[in-house]
């Protein structure tokens, strides 16, 4: 009985703050929600808001931008902490290793507002450091934040800078759990650093990589919209507008709660489908060794 009482508090938490809001969001997405009437009295709309979203001229653009930003994240940002952890693991000087590791954590604690402000300052066409460097090389000044062609690269670079060190913590922790006797045996057999990394280190952290990759695939339709909201503008909507920012504009700014709930529900359901597919693929190839 005491064990069930211990379980009661987290159960209430998930019921009140997780389950009930989701059910309310589903109901709102299927009605023409009126904030003055309430959820139960609002007129039933069925799948009207979903159909309106699918037929919207923004649907293709939002889906493309969301997937492309996440794909760039998967290609450049996801492997960066792995490479960083592997390189730092080869540093034998403890003081240098700890110093670099600590410094790499600092950007994680910088607020998104400050990150956006730094980006605006560095990319400023008049006083920005990047443009000053371009001028030194004889190039023209460019307003990067007004050009939609640069937005994906800017967002990916900022995301990489902010998450590199913090994301590497799990890999650092996993590396400390690898048996050092394996490296000693490999050295006795004549294995160099590269072979030790390929045959011992990478297989040792492979389970962590696979789990994080599955979670990342499940979030392929989720983008941290806070930074995008602070950086984008109507000139860059073509490449910067994602599902999260669209929900923000339609739900908060336009007060179209039903439509925004429908879009958010579509995003959540598709994310669940992606993670199920990724899990099935992982199980299918779980017996296949990469090394």
CSV table of C-alpha atoms in Angstrom, one decimal:
chain,number,residue,atom,x,y,z
A,1,UNK,CA,0.0,0.0,0.0
A,2,UNK,CA,2.7,2.6,0.8
A,3,UNK,CA,4.2,2.0,-2.6
A,4,UNK,CA,0.9,2.9,-4.3
A,5,UNK,CA,0.7,6.1,-2.2
A,6,UNK,CA,4.2,7.0,-3.5
A,7,UNK,CA,2.9,6.5,-7.0
A,8,UNK,CA,-0.2,8.7,-6.4
A,9,UNK,CA,1.6,12.1,-6.6
A,10,UNK,CA,3.3,11.6,-9.9
A,11,UNK,CA,0.1,10.0,-11.3
A,12,UNK,CA,-1.9,13.1,-10.3
A,13,UNK,CA,0.7,15.3,-11.9
A,14,UNK,CA,0.5,13.6,-15.2
A,15,UNK,CA,-3.3,13.5,-15.1
A,16,UNK,CA,-3.7,17.2,-14.3
A,17,UNK,CA,-0.8,18.7,-16.2
A,18,UNK,CA,-0.4,16.2,-19.1
A,19,UNK,CA,-3.4,14.1,-19.8
A,20,UNK,CA,-6.2,16.7,-19.2
A,21,UNK,CA,-4.6,19.5,-21.3
A,22,UNK,CA,-4.1,17.1,-24.2
A,23,UNK,CA,-7.7,15.9,-24.1
A,24,UNK,CA,-8.9,19.6,-23.9
A,25,UNK,CA,-6.7,20.4,-26.9
A,26,UNK,CA,-8.2,17.6,-28.9
A,27,UNK,CA,-11.7,18.8,-28.1
A,28,UNK,CA,-10.8,22.4,-28.9
A,29,UNK,CA,-9.4,21.3,-32.3
A,30,UNK,CA,-12.7,19.6,-33.2
A,31,UNK,CA,-14.9,22.6,-32.2
A,32,UNK,CA,-15.2,26.3,-33.1
A,33,UNK,CA,-13.9,27.2,-29.7
A,34,UNK,CA,-15.3,30.4,-28.2
A,35,UNK,CA,-13.4,31.6,-25.1
A,36,UNK,CA,-16.6,33.2,-23.7
A,37,UNK,CA,-18.8,30.1,-24.2
A,38,UNK,CA,-16.2,27.5,-23.0
A,39,UNK,CA,-15.2,24.2,-24.4
A,40,UNK,CA,-18.3,22.2,-23.8
A,41,UNK,CA,-20.7,24.8,-25.2
A,42,UNK,CA,-18.7,25.7,-28.4
A,43,UNK,CA,-20.1,24.5,-31.7
A,44,UNK,CA,-18.9,21.2,-33.1
A,45,UNK,CA,-16.7,21.6,-36.2
A,46,UNK,CA,-15.3,18.1,-36.8
A,47,UNK,CA,-12.2,17.9,-38.9
A,48,UNK,CA,-12.8,21.4,-40.5
A,49,UNK,CA,-9.7,22.9,-39.0
A,50,UNK,CA,-7.5,20.0,-40.1
A,51,UNK,CA,-8.9,20.2,-43.7
A,52,UNK,CA,-8.3,24.0,-43.7
A,53,UNK,CA,-4.7,23.5,-42.6
A,54,UNK,CA,-4.0,20.8,-45.2
A,55,UNK,CA,-5.5,22.9,-48.0
A,56,UNK,CA,-3.7,26.1,-46.8
A,57,UNK,CA,-1.0,27.6,-49.0
A,58,UNK,CA,1.2,27.5,-45.9
A,59,UNK,CA,1.0,23.8,-45.3
A,60,UNK,CA,3.8,22.8,-47.8
A,61,UNK,CA,6.1,25.6,-46.8
A,62,UNK,CA,5.7,24.9,-43.0
A,63,UNK,CA,6.3,21.2,-43.5
A,64,UNK,CA,9.3,21.8,-45.7
A,65,UNK,CA,10.9,24.4,-43.4
A,66,UNK,CA,10.4,22.3,-40.3
A,67,UNK,CA,11.8,19.1,-41.9
A,68,UNK,CA,14.8,20.9,-43.5
A,69,UNK,CA,15.8,22.7,-40.3
A,70,UNK,CA,15.6,19.3,-38.4
A,71,UNK,CA,17.4,17.6,-41.2
A,72,UNK,CA,20.3,20.1,-41.0
A,73,UNK,CA,20.2,19.6,-37.2
A,74,UNK,CA,20.4,15.9,-37.7
A,75,UNK,CA,23.4,16.1,-40.1
A,76,UNK,CA,25.4,18.9,-38.4
A,77,UNK,CA,24.3,19.4,-34.8
A,78,UNK,CA,23.5,15.8,-33.7
A,79,UNK,CA,27.0,14.3,-34.6
A,80,UNK,CA,28.9,17.4,-33.3
A,81,UNK,CA,28.7,16.5,-29.6
A,82,UNK,CA,29.8,12.9,-30.4
A,83,UNK,CA,32.9,14.1,-32.3
A,84,UNK,CA,33.6,16.7,-29.6
A,85,UNK,CA,33.4,14.1,-26.8
A,86,UNK,CA,35.6,11.7,-28.8
A,87,UNK,CA,38.3,14.4,-29.4
A,88,UNK,CA,38.2,15.6,-25.9
A,89,UNK,CA,38.5,12.1,-24.6
A,90,UNK,CA,41.9,11.8,-26.3
A,91,UNK,CA,43.2,14.8,-24.4
A,92,UNK,CA,45.5,13.5,-21.6
A,93,UNK,CA,46.1,16.8,-19.8
A,94,UNK,CA,43.4,16.8,-17.1
A,95,UNK,CA,43.4,20.6,-16.5
A,96,UNK,CA,43.0,21.4,-20.2
A,97,UNK,CA,40.4,18.8,-20.6
A,98,UNK,CA,38.3,20.0,-17.7
A,99,UNK,CA,38.7,23.6,-18.7
A,100,UNK,CA,37.5,23.0,-22.3
A,101,UNK,CA,34.7,20.9,-21.0
A,102,UNK,CA,33.5,23.6,-18.6
A,103,UNK,CA,33.7,26.4,-21.2
A,104,UNK,CA,31.7,24.3,-23.7
A,105,UNK,CA,28.8,24.1,-21.1
A,106,UNK,CA,28.4,27.8,-20.8
A,107,UNK,CA,26.4,28.6,-23.9
A,108,UNK,CA,23.7,26.3,-22.7
A,109,UNK,CA,23.0,28.7,-19.8
A,110,UNK,CA,22.7,31.7,-22.0
A,111,UNK,CA,19.0,32.6,-22.5
A,112,UNK,CA,17.5,32.4,-26.0
A,113,UNK,CA,16.8,36.2,-25.9
A,114,UNK,CA,20.5,36.9,-25.4
A,115,UNK,CA,21.5,34.4,-28.1
A,116,UNK,CA,19.2,36.2,-30.5
A,117,UNK,CA,20.6,39.6,-29.5
A,118,UNK,CA,24.1,38.4,-30.1
A,119,UNK,CA,23.1,37.1,-33.5
A,120,UNK,CA,21.6,40.4,-34.4
A,121,UNK,CA,24.7,42.3,-33.3
A,122,UNK,CA,27.2,40.0,-35.0
A,123,UNK,CA,25.2,39.9,-38.2
A,124,UNK,CA,24.4,43.6,-38.3
A,125,UNK,CA,25.0,45.1,-41.8
A,126,UNK,CA,26.5,48.3,-40.3
A,127,UNK,CA,28.6,47.3,-37.2
A,128,UNK,CA,28.4,43.5,-37.2
A,129,UNK,CA,31.7,41.6,-36.9
A,130,UNK,CA,30.8,39.2,-39.7
A,131,UNK,CA,30.2,42.1,-42.2
A,132,UNK,CA,33.3,43.8,-41.0
A,133,UNK,CA,35.3,40.7,-41.8
A,134,UNK,CA,33.7,40.5,-45.2
A,135,UNK,CA,34.6,44.1,-46.0
A,136,UNK,CA,38.2,43.4,-45.1
A,137,UNK,CA,38.2,40.7,-47.8
A,138,UNK,CA,36.7,43.1,-50.4
A,139,UNK,CA,33.1,41.8,-50.2
A,140,UNK,CA,29.9,43.8,-49.8
A,141,UNK,CA,27.9,44.1,-46.6
A,142,UNK,CA,24.9,41.8,-46.4
A,143,UNK,CA,21.8,42.0,-44.2
A,144,UNK,CA,21.8,38.3,-43.4
A,145,UNK,CA,18.7,38.4,-41.2
A,146,UNK,CA,16.6,39.9,-44.1
A,147,UNK,CA,17.7,37.3,-46.6
A,148,UNK,CA,15.7,34.0,-46.4
A,149,UNK,CA,18.6,32.1,-48.1
A,150,UNK,CA,20.8,32.5,-45.0
A,151,UNK,CA,18.2,31.6,-42.3
A,152,UNK,CA,18.7,27.9,-42.1
A,153,UNK,CA,22.4,28.2,-41.8
A,154,UNK,CA,22.1,30.9,-39.1
A,155,UNK,CA,19.7,28.9,-37.1
A,156,UNK,CA,21.8,25.7,-37.4
A,157,UNK,CA,25.0,27.5,-36.4
A,158,UNK,CA,23.3,29.1,-33.3
A,159,UNK,CA,21.8,25.8,-32.3
A,160,UNK,CA,25.2,24.1,-32.6
A,161,UNK,CA,27.0,26.7,-30.5
A,162,UNK,CA,24.3,26.6,-27.8
A,163,UNK,CA,24.0,22.9,-27.5
A,164,UNK,CA,27.4,21.4,-28.3
A,165,UNK,CA,28.9,21.2,-24.8
A,166,UNK,CA,25.7,20.4,-22.9
A,167,UNK,CA,24.7,17.6,-25.4
A,168,UNK,CA,28.1,16.0,-25.0
A,169,UNK,CA,27.6,15.4,-21.3
A,170,UNK,CA,25.9,12.1,-21.9
A,171,UNK,CA,28.7,10.9,-24.1
A,172,UNK,CA,31.3,12.0,-21.6
A,173,UNK,CA,29.5,10.0,-18.9
A,174,UNK,CA,29.2,6.9,-21.2
A,175,UNK,CA,32.9,7.2,-22.1
A,176,UNK,CA,33.9,7.0,-18.4
A,177,UNK,CA,32.0,3.7,-18.2
A,178,UNK,CA,34.1,1.9,-20.8
A,179,UNK,CA,36.5,-0.6,-19.3
A,180,UNK,CA,40.1,0.7,-19.6
A,181,UNK,CA,41.4,-2.8,-19.8
A,182,UNK,CA,40.0,-3.0,-23.3
A,183,UNK,CA,42.3,-0.2,-24.4
A,184,UNK,CA,45.3,-1.8,-22.7
A,185,UNK,CA,44.6,-5.1,-24.5
A,186,UNK,CA,44.2,-3.2,-27.8
A,187,UNK,CA,47.5,-1.4,-27.3
A,188,UNK,CA,49.2,-4.7,-26.6
A,189,UNK,CA,47.8,-6.1,-29.8
A,190,UNK,CA,49.3,-3.1,-31.7
A,191,UNK,CA,46.1,-1.0,-32.2
A,192,UNK,CA,46.7,2.7,-32.7
A,193,UNK,CA,44.4,5.5,-31.5
A,194,UNK,CA,42.1,5.4,-34.5
A,195,UNK,CA,41.6,1.6,-34.2
A,196,UNK,CA,40.9,1.9,-30.5
A,197,UNK,CA,38.3,4.6,-31.1
A,198,UNK,CA,36.6,2.6,-33.9
A,199,UNK,CA,36.6,-0.8,-32.2
A,200,UNK,CA,36.2,0.1,-28.6
A,201,UNK,CA,35.1,3.7,-28.0
A,202,UNK,CA,32.4,3.9,-30.7
A,203,UNK,CA,30.8,0.5,-29.8
A,204,UNK,CA,30.8,1.6,-26.2
A,205,UNK,CA,28.8,4.7,-26.8
A,206,UNK,CA,26.7,3.2,-29.6
A,207,UNK,CA,23.6,2.5,-27.4
A,208,UNK,CA,23.5,6.1,-26.2
A,209,UNK,CA,23.8,7.3,-29.8
A,210,UNK,CA,21.0,5.1,-31.0
A,211,UNK,CA,18.6,6.1,-28.1
A,212,UNK,CA,19.3,9.8,-28.7
A,213,UNK,CA,18.9,9.4,-32.5
A,214,UNK,CA,15.5,7.7,-32.0
A,215,UNK,CA,14.4,10.6,-29.8
A,216,UNK,CA,15.7,13.1,-32.4
A,217,UNK,CA,13.8,11.4,-35.2
A,218,UNK,CA,10.6,11.5,-33.1
A,219,UNK,CA,11.1,15.3,-32.8
A,220,UNK,CA,11.6,15.9,-36.6
A,221,UNK,CA,8.5,18.0,-36.6
A,222,UNK,CA,9.5,19.9,-33.5
A,223,UNK,CA,11.7,23.0,-33.8
A,224,UNK,CA,12.6,25.4,-30.9
A,225,UNK,CA,10.4,28.2,-32.2
A,226,UNK,CA,11.5,30.7,-29.5
A,227,UNK,CA,14.8,31.5,-31.3
A,228,UNK,CA,13.0,31.6,-34.6
A,229,UNK,CA,10.3,34.0,-33.3
A,230,UNK,CA,13.1,36.4,-32.1
A,231,UNK,CA,15.0,36.2,-35.4
A,232,UNK,CA,12.5,35.9,-38.2
A,233,UNK,CA,10.5,38.6,-40.0
A,234,UNK,CA,8.1,38.8,-42.9
A,235,UNK,CA,11.1,38.9,-45.3
A,236,UNK,CA,12.3,35.5,-44.1
A,237,UNK,CA,9.0,33.7,-43.6
A,238,UNK,CA,9.7,31.7,-46.8
A,239,UNK,CA,12.4,29.7,-45.0
A,240,UNK,CA,12.0,30.6,-41.4
A,241,UNK,CA,8.3,29.9,-40.8
A,242,UNK,CA,7.8,26.5,-39.1
A,243,UNK,CA,4.8,24.7,-37.6
A,244,UNK,CA,5.6,26.0,-34.1
A,245,UNK,CA,5.8,29.6,-35.1
A,246,UNK,CA,2.6,29.3,-37.2
A,247,UNK,CA,0.8,27.8,-34.2
A,248,UNK,CA,2.1,30.7,-32.1
A,249,UNK,CA,0.8,33.3,-34.6
A,250,UNK,CA,-2.6,31.7,-35.2
A,251,UNK,CA,-3.2,30.7,-31.6
A,252,UNK,CA,-1.7,33.6,-29.6
A,253,UNK,CA,-1.7,36.6,-31.9
A,254,UNK,CA,-4.8,35.8,-34.0
A,255,UNK,CA,-6.7,34.1,-31.0
A,256,UNK,CA,-7.8,31.3,-33.4
A,257,UNK,CA,-7.5,28.6,-30.7
A,258,UNK,CA,-9.3,25.8,-32.6
A,259,UNK,CA,-7.2,26.1,-35.7
A,260,UNK,CA,-3.9,26.4,-33.7
A,261,UNK,CA,-4.9,23.3,-31.6
A,262,UNK,CA,-5.6,21.3,-34.8
A,263,UNK,CA,-2.2,22.2,-36.2
A,264,UNK,CA,-0.5,21.4,-32.9
A,265,UNK,CA,-2.3,18.0,-32.7
A,266,UNK,CA,-1.2,17.2,-36.3
A,267,UNK,CA,2.4,18.0,-35.3
A,268,UNK,CA,2.2,15.7,-32.2
A,269,UNK,CA,0.6,12.8,-34.0
A,270,UNK,CA,3.1,12.9,-36.8
A,271,UNK,CA,5.9,13.0,-34.3
A,272,UNK,CA,4.5,9.9,-32.6
A,273,UNK,CA,4.3,8.1,-35.9
A,274,UNK,CA,7.9,9.0,-36.7
A,275,UNK,CA,9.2,7.7,-33.4
A,276,UNK,CA,7.2,4.4,-33.8
A,277,UNK,CA,8.7,4.0,-37.3
A,278,UNK,CA,12.2,4.7,-36.0
A,279,UNK,CA,11.7,2.3,-33.1
A,280,UNK,CA,10.6,-0.5,-35.5
A,281,UNK,CA,13.6,0.1,-37.8
A,282,UNK,CA,16.0,0.1,-34.8
A,283,UNK,CA,14.5,-3.3,-33.6
A,284,UNK,CA,14.8,-4.7,-37.1
A,285,UNK,CA,18.5,-3.9,-37.4
A,286,UNK,CA,19.4,-4.2,-33.7
A,287,UNK,CA,21.4,-7.4,-34.4
A,288,UNK,CA,23.4,-5.8,-37.1
A,289,UNK,CA,26.8,-4.6,-35.9
A,290,UNK,CA,28.2,-1.3,-37.2
A,291,UNK,CA,31.7,-2.2,-36.1
